Coordinates of C-alpha atoms in Angstrom, one line a residue:
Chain A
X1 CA 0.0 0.0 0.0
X2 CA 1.4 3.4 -0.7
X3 CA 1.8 5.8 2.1
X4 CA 1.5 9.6 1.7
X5 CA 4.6 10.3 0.8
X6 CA 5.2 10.6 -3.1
X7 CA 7.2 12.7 -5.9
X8 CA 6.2 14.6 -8.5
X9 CA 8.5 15.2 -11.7
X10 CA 7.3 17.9 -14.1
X11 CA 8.4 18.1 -17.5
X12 CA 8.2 20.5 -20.1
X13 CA 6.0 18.6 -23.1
X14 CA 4.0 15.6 -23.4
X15 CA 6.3 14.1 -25.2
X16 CA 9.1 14.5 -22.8
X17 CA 6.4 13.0 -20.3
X18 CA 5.8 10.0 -22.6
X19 CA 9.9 9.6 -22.7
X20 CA 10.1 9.5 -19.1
X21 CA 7.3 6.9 -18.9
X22 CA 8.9 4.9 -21.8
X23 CA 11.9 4.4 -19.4
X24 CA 10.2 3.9 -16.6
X25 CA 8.3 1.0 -18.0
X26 CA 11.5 -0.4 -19.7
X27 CA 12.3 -0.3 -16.0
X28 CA 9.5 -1.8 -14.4
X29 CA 9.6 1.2 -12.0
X30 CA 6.1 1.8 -10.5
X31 CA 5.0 5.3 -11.5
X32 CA 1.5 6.8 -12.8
X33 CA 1.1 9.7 -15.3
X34 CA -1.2 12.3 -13.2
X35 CA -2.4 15.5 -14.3
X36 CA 0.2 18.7 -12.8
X37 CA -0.9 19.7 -9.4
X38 CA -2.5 23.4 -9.7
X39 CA 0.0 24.5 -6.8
X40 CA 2.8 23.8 -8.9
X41 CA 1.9 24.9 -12.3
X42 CA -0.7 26.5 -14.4
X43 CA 0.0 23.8 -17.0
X44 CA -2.6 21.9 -18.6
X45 CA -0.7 18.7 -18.8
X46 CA 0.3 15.4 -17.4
X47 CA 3.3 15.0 -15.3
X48 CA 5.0 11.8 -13.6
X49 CA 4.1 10.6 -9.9
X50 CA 5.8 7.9 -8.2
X51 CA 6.2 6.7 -4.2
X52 CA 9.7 5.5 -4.1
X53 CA 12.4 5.0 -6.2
X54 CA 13.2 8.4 -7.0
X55 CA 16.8 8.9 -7.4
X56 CA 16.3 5.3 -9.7
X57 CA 14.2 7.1 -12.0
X58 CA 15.9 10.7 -11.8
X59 CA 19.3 8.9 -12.8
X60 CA 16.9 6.7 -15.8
X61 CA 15.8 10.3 -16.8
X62 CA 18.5 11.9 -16.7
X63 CA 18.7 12.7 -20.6
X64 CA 15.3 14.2 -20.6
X65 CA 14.4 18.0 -19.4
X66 CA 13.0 18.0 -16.3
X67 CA 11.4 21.3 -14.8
X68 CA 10.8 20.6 -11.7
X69 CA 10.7 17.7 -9.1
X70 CA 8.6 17.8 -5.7
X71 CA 8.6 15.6 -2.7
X72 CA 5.3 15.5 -0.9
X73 CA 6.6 15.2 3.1
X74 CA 4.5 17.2 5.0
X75 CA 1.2 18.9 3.8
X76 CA 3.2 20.4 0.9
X77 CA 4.8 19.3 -1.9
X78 CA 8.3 20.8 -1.8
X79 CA 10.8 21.0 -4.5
X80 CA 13.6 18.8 -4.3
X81 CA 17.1 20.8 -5.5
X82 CA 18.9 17.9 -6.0
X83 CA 18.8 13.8 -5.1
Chain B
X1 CA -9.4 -1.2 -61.2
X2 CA -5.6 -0.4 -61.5
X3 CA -4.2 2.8 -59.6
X4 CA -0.7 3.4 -60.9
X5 CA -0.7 7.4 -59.0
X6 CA 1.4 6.1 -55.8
X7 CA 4.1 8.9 -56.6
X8 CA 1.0 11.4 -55.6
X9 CA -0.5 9.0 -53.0
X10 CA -0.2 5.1 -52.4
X11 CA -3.1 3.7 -52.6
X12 CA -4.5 0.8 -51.6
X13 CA -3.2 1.4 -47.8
X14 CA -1.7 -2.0 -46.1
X15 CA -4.4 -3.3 -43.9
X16 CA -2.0 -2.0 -40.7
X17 CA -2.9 1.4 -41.7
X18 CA -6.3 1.2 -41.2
X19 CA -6.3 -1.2 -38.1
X20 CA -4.5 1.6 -36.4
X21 CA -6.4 4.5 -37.5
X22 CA -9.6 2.5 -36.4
X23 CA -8.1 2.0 -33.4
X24 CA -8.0 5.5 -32.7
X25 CA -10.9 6.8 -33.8
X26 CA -13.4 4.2 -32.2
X27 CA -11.6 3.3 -29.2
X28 CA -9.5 6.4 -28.3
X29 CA -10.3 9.8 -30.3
X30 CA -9.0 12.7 -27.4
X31 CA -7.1 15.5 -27.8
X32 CA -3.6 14.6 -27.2
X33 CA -1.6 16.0 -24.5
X34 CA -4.6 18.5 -23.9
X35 CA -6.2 17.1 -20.9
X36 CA -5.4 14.8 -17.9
X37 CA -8.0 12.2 -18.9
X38 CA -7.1 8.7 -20.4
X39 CA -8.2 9.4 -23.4
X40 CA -5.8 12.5 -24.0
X41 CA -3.3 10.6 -22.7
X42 CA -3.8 7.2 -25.0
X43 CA -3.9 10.1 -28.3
X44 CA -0.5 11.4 -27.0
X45 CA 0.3 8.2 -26.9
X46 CA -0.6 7.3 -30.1
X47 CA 1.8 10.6 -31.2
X48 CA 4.6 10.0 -29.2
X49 CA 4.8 6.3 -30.6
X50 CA 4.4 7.6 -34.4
X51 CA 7.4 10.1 -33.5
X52 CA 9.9 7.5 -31.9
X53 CA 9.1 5.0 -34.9
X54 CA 9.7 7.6 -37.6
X55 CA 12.6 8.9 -35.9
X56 CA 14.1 5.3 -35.9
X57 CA 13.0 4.5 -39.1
X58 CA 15.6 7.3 -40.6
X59 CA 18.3 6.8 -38.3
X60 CA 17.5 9.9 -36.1
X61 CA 18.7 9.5 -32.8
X62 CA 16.3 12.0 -30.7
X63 CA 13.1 12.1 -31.5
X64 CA 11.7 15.4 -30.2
X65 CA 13.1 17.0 -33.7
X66 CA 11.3 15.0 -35.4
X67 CA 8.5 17.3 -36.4
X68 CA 4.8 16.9 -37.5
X69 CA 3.6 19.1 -40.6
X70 CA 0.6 19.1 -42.2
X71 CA 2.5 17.1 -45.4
X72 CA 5.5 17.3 -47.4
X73 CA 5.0 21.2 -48.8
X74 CA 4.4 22.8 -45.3
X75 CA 8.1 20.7 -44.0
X76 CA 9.8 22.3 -46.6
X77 CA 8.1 25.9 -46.3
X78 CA 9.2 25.7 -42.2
X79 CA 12.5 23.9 -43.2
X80 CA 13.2 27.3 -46.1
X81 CA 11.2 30.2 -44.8
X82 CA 12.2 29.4 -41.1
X83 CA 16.2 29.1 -42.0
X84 CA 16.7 31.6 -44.6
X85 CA 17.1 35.5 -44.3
X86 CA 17.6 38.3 -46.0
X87 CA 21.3 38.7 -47.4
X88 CA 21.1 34.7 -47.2
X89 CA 21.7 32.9 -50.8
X90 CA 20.4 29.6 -51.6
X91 CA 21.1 26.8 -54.0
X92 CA 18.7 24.1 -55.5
X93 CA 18.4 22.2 -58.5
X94 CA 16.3 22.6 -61.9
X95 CA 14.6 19.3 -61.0
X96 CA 12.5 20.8 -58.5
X97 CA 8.8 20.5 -57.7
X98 CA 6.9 23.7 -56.6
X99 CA 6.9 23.1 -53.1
X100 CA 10.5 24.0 -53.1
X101 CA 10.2 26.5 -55.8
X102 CA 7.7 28.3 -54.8
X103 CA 8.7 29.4 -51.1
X104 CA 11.8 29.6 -52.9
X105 CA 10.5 32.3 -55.3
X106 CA 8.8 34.0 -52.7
X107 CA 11.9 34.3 -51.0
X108 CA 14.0 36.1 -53.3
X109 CA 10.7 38.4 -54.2
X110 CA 9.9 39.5 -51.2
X111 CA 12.9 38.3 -48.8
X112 CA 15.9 39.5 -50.0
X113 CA 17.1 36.1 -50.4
X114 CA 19.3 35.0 -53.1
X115 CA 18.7 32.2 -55.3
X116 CA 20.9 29.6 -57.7
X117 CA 19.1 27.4 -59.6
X118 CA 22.0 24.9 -61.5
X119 CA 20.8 23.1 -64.4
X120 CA 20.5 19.2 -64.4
X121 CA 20.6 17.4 -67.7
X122 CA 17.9 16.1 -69.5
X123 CA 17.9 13.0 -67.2
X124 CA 17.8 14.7 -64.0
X125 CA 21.5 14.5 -62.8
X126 CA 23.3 16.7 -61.0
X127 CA 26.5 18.0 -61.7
X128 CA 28.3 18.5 -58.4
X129 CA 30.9 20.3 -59.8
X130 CA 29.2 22.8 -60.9
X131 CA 27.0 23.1 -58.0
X132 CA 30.6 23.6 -55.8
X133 CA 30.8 27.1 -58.7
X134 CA 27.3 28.2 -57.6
X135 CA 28.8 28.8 -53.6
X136 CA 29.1 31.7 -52.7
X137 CA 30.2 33.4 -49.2
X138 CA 26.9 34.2 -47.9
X139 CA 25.4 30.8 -49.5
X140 CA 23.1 29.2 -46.6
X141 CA 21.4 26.3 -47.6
X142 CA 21.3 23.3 -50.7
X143 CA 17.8 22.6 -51.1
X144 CA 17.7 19.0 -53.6
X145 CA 15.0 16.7 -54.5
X146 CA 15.9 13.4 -53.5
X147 CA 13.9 11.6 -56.0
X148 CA 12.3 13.4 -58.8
X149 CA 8.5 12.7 -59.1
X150 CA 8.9 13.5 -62.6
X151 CA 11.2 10.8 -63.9
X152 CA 11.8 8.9 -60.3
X153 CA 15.8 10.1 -61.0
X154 CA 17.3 10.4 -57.6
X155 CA 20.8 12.4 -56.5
X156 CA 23.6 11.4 -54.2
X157 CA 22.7 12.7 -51.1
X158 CA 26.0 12.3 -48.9
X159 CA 28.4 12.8 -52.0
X160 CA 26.3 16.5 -52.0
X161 CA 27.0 17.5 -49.0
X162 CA 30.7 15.9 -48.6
X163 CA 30.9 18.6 -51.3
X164 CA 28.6 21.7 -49.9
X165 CA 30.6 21.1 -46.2
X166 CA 29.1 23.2 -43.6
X167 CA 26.6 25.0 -46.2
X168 CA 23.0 23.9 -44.6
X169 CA 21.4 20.7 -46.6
X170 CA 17.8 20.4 -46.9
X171 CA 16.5 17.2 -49.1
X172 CA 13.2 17.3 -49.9
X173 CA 12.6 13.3 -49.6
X174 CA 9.0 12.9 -50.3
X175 CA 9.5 10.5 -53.4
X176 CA 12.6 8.4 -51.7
X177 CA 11.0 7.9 -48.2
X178 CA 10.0 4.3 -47.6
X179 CA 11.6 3.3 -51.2
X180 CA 15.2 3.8 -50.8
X181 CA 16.8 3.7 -47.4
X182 CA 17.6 6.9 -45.6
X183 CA 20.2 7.6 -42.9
X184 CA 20.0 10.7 -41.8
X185 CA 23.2 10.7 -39.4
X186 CA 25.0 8.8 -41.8
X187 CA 24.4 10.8 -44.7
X188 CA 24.7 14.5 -42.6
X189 CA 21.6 15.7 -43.9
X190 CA 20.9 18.8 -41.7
X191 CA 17.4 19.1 -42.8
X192 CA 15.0 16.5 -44.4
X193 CA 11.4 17.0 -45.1
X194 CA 8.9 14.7 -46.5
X195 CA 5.0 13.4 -46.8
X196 CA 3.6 10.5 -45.2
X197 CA 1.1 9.5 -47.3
X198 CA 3.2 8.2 -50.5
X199 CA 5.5 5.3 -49.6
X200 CA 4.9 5.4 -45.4
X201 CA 1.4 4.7 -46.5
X202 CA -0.6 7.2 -43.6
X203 CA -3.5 8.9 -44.5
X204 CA -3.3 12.3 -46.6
X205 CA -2.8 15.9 -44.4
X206 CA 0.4 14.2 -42.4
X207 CA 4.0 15.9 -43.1
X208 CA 7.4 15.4 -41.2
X209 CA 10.8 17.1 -41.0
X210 CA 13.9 16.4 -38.6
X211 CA 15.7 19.0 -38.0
X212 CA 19.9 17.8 -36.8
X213 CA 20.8 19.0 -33.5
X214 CA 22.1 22.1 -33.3
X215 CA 20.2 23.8 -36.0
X216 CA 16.9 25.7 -34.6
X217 CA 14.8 27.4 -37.3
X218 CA 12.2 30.9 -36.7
X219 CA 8.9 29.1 -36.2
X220 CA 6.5 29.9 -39.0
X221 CA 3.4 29.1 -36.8
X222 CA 2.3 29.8 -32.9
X223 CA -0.4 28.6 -30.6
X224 CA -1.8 26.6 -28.1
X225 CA 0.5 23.8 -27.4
X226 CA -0.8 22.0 -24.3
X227 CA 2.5 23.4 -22.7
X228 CA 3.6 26.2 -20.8
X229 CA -0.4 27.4 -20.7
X230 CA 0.4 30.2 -18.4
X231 CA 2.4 32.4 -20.7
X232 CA 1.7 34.4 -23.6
X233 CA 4.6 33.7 -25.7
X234 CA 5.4 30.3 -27.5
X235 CA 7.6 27.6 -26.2
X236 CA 10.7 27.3 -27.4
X237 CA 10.9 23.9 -26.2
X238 CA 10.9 21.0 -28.8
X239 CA 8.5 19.5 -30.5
X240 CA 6.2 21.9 -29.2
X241 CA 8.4 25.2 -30.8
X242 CA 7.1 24.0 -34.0
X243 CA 4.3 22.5 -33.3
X244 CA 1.2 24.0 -32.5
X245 CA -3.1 23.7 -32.5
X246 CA -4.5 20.2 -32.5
X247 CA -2.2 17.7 -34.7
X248 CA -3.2 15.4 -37.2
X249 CA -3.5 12.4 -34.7
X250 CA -6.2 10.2 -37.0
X251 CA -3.2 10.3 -39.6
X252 CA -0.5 10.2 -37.3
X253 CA -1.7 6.8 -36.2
X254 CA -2.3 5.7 -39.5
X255 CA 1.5 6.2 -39.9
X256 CA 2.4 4.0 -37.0
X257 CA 0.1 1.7 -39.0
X258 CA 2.0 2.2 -42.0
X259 CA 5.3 2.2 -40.4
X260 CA 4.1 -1.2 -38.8
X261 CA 3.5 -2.2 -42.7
X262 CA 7.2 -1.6 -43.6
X263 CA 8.9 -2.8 -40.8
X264 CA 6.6 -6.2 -41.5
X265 CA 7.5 -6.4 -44.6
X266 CA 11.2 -5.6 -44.7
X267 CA 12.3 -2.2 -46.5
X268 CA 14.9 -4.1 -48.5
X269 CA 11.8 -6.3 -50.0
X270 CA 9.1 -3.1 -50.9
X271 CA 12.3 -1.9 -52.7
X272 CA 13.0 -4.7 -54.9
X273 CA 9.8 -5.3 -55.7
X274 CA 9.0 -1.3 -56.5
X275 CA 12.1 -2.1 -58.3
X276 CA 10.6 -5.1 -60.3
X277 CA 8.0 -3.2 -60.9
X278 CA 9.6 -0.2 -62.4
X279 CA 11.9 -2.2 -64.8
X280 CA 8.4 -4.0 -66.0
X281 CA 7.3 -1.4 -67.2
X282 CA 10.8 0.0 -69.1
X283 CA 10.5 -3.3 -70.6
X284 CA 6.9 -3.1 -72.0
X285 CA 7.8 0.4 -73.1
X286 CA 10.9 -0.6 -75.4
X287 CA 8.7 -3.2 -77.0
X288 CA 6.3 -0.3 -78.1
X289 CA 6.2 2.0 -81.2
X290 CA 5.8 5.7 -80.9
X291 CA 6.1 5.7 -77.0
X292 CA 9.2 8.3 -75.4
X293 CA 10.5 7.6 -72.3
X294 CA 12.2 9.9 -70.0
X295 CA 14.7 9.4 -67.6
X296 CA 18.1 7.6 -68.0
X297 CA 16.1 4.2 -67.6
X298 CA 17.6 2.5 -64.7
X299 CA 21.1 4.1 -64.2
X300 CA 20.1 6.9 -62.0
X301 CA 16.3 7.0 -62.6
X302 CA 15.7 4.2 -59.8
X303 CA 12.5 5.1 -58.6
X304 CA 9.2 3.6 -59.6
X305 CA 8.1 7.1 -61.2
X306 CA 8.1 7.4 -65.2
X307 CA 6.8 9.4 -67.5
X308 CA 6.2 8.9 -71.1
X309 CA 4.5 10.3 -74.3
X310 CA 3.1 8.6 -76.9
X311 CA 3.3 10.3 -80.2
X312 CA 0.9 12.5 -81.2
X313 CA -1.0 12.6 -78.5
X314 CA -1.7 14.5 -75.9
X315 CA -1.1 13.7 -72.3
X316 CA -4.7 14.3 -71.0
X317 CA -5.8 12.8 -74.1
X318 CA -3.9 9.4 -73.3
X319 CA -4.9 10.0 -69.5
X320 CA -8.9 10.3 -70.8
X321 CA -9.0 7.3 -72.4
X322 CA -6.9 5.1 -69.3
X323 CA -9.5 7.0 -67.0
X324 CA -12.0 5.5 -69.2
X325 CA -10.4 1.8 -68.5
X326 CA -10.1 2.7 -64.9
X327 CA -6.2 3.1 -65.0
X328 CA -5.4 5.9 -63.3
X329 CA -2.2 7.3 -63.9
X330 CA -1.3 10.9 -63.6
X331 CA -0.8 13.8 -66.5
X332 CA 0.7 17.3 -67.3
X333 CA 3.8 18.9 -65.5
X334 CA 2.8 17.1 -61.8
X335 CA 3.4 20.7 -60.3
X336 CA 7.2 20.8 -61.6
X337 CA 7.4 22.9 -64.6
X338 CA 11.0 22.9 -63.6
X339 CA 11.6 19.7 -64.1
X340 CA 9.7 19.3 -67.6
X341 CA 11.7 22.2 -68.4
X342 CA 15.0 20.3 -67.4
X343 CA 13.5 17.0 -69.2
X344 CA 12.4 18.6 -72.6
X345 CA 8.3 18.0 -72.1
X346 CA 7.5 21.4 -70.9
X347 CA 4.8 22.8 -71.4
X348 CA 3.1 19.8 -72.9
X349 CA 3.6 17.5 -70.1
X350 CA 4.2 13.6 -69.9
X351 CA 1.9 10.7 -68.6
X352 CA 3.3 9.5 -65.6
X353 CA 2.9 6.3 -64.3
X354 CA 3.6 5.7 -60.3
X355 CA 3.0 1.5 -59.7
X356 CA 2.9 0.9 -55.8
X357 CA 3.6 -2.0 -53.2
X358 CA 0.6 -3.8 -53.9
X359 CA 0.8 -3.0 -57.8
X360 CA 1.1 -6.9 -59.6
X361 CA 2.5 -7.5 -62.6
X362 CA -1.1 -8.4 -64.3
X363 CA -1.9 -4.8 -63.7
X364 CA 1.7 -3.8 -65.2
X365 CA 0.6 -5.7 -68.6
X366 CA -2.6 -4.6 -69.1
X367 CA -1.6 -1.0 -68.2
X368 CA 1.1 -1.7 -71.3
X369 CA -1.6 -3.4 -73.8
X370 CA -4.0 -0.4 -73.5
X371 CA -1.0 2.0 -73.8
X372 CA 0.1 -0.1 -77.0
X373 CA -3.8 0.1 -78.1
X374 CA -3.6 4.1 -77.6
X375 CA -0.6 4.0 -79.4
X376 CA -1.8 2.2 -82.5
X377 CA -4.8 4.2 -82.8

């Protein structure tokens, strides 16, 4: 069961989204496409969530833009500077 | 029926083509990338899958420049308008078609852009020598058809530019993809553009162009992207920088459908047997009285694309009466008056005949017997 603590990774496109999920899956790491929380963007789009695993999939993405990543401890999801 | 027009559109699609277009538009049909639900999601999907296929397909090693245009004229007009400027002088060849021609024409009209233009010969080849006299300092981009969709005569694409250096090349590749393989990295093309819906076998209204790394090009278009919503200006990220308003996604999936077809198939195997085909038909033709055939029949004219006259007649005249036998083969200057120019047929035209994938050799034959009948009468 998954616990309250997750992580957010925003992205800047769709596809870049779709890239990261790509890899993910190649790497069986469990993760769910969600839409971007209000409080972090204005976006319209999707962005990845995941509960654990983080600096696995951080390293896996690694060649792909990433605009932000957020760690949910706490009431609010705060961004993570670096892993 | 026999459709021998494949150089304008291949037609029948494989059945992969339509499984994957149905797919989409009676199971999935969203807006991709424009909302958080599943069905946005699947359509993005659908796009991003397309993109990574195509990208592999050429030999491109990062997708996200792979771009989606609205068909092979619109990748060339972003690929030219978006790289040239004004003091800028560009090269192509006399074998063009209008969709590089034109832009081309508007660009030295109205953008202070010079242009070279360097004769062919009458079978479509390129001299590379004198293309390396037609540099000049300020000399920005090649622009060269591939493949002519005149004569099917195609140019060497990495001897060009081991010749041109750092000078930009843009091919324009609608006739060669998915009948000749293409290497983009290999052969250092900086720019190629190109349809889907000839030999990658999507539905018409689907373009691409991949654009190497390194090279960014003005954006001709702007919009809503699904990106970045809160600000007023466009991304500058890729795809999205020159992508923009709902895509194409009904064709796009047909192209992952299509690109299913070839990679099924084998790309060596379409070849050979467009190939066959081709050579089927010189053959008939050299059996035949009063017929002209363009082209340098098989030495560099490669391509499943030939045009012919028959003498004294017209080309819409020998066009009519195929029509009437349901053949369908194209006639007149197949928007490249250049070309006809370069060939000898202009402004009269040619008949061109296009055979496709699924084109036998019955339909070859009885193409020949009624051209023989025209002939004869």
């Amino acid at each position: 069961m998954h616990n309250n603590n997750y992580y957010i990774i925003l992205f800047y496109t769709i596809h870049d989204v779709l890239r990261a999920e790509k890899v993910l899956k190649q790497h069986n790491i469990p993760h769910e496409l969600v839409p971007v929380p209000r409080n972090l963007s204005s976006d319209c789009g999707m962005c990845v969530k995941l509960y654990d695993d983080i600096n696995n999939a951080l390293l896996l993405c690694s060649k792909i833009d990433i605009a932000g990543c957020y760690n949910s401890e706490g009431k609010e999801l705060k961004e993570i500077k670096s892993i | 029926m026999i459709y021998l027009d494949n150089a304008a559109t291949s037609f029948p699609k494989p059945q992969e083509t339509i499984d994957s277009l149905n797919r989409f538009v009676t199971k999935i049909g969203g807006n991709p990338g424009r909302s958080g639900h599943s069905l946005s999601v699947e359509a993005a999907r659908i796009v991003f899958d397309a993109r990574e296929k195509l990208t592999e397909f050429i030999h491109g090693s990062d997708s996200e420049r792979l771009i989606f245009t609205a068909n092979g004229t619109d990748s060339l007009n972003l690929a030219m308008l978006g790289l040239l400027n004004q003091g800028d002088h560009v090269i192509t060849t006399s074998m063009e078609h209008n969709s590089v021609m034109r832009p081309l024409m508007f660009l030295m009209k109205q953008g202070g852009v010079e242009l070279s233009v360097v004769q062919c010969d009458p079978y479509g080849c390129l001299d590379i020598d004198k293309l390396i006299r037609t540099i000049r300092k300020n000399t920005r981009a090649v622009v060269i058809n591939h493949g002519s969709n005149v004569i099917g005569s195609t140019q060497p694409i990495d001897t060009i530019k081991e010749a041109i250096g750092d000078i930009i090349l843009i091919v324009d590749a609608c006739q060669t993809i998915g009948s000749l393989p293409i290497e983009i990295e290999k052969d250092n093309i900086d720019i190629i553009c190109f349809s889907c819906h000839k030999s990658l076998y999507a539905l018409q209204g689907l373009g691409a162009l991949y654009i190497r790394k390194g090279l960014e090009l003005t954006p001709l278009k702007f919009g809503g992207t699904g990106s970045k919503s809160e600000s007023l200006e466009h991304p500058d990220f890729l795809p999205d920088k020159y992508e923009c308003g709902t895509p194409n996604t009904p064709g796009i999936a047909s192209l992952f459908g299509g690109l299913s077809f070839i990679e099924n198939e084998g790309l060596t195997k379409i070849s050979q047997r467009k190939r066959a085909l081709r050579d089927r038909v010189f053959r008939g033709f050299s059996d035949l009285d009063r017929i002209t055939v363009y082209g340098d029949n098989g030495k560099n004219s490669i391509l499943p694309v030939i045009s012919f006259n028959i003498e004294g007649k017209l080309p819409s005249e020998v066009g009519y009466i195929l029509n009437q036998q349901e053949i369908y083969v194209r006639v007149g200057l197949q928007c490249s008056p250049m070309a006809h120019k370069t060939i000898g047929t202009f402004p009269r035209g040619t008949v061109r005949v296009s055979p496709g994938y699924f084109t036998s050799d019955e339909d070859i034959d009885i193409f020949l017997e009624a051209v023989k009948k025209i002939a004869q009468q």
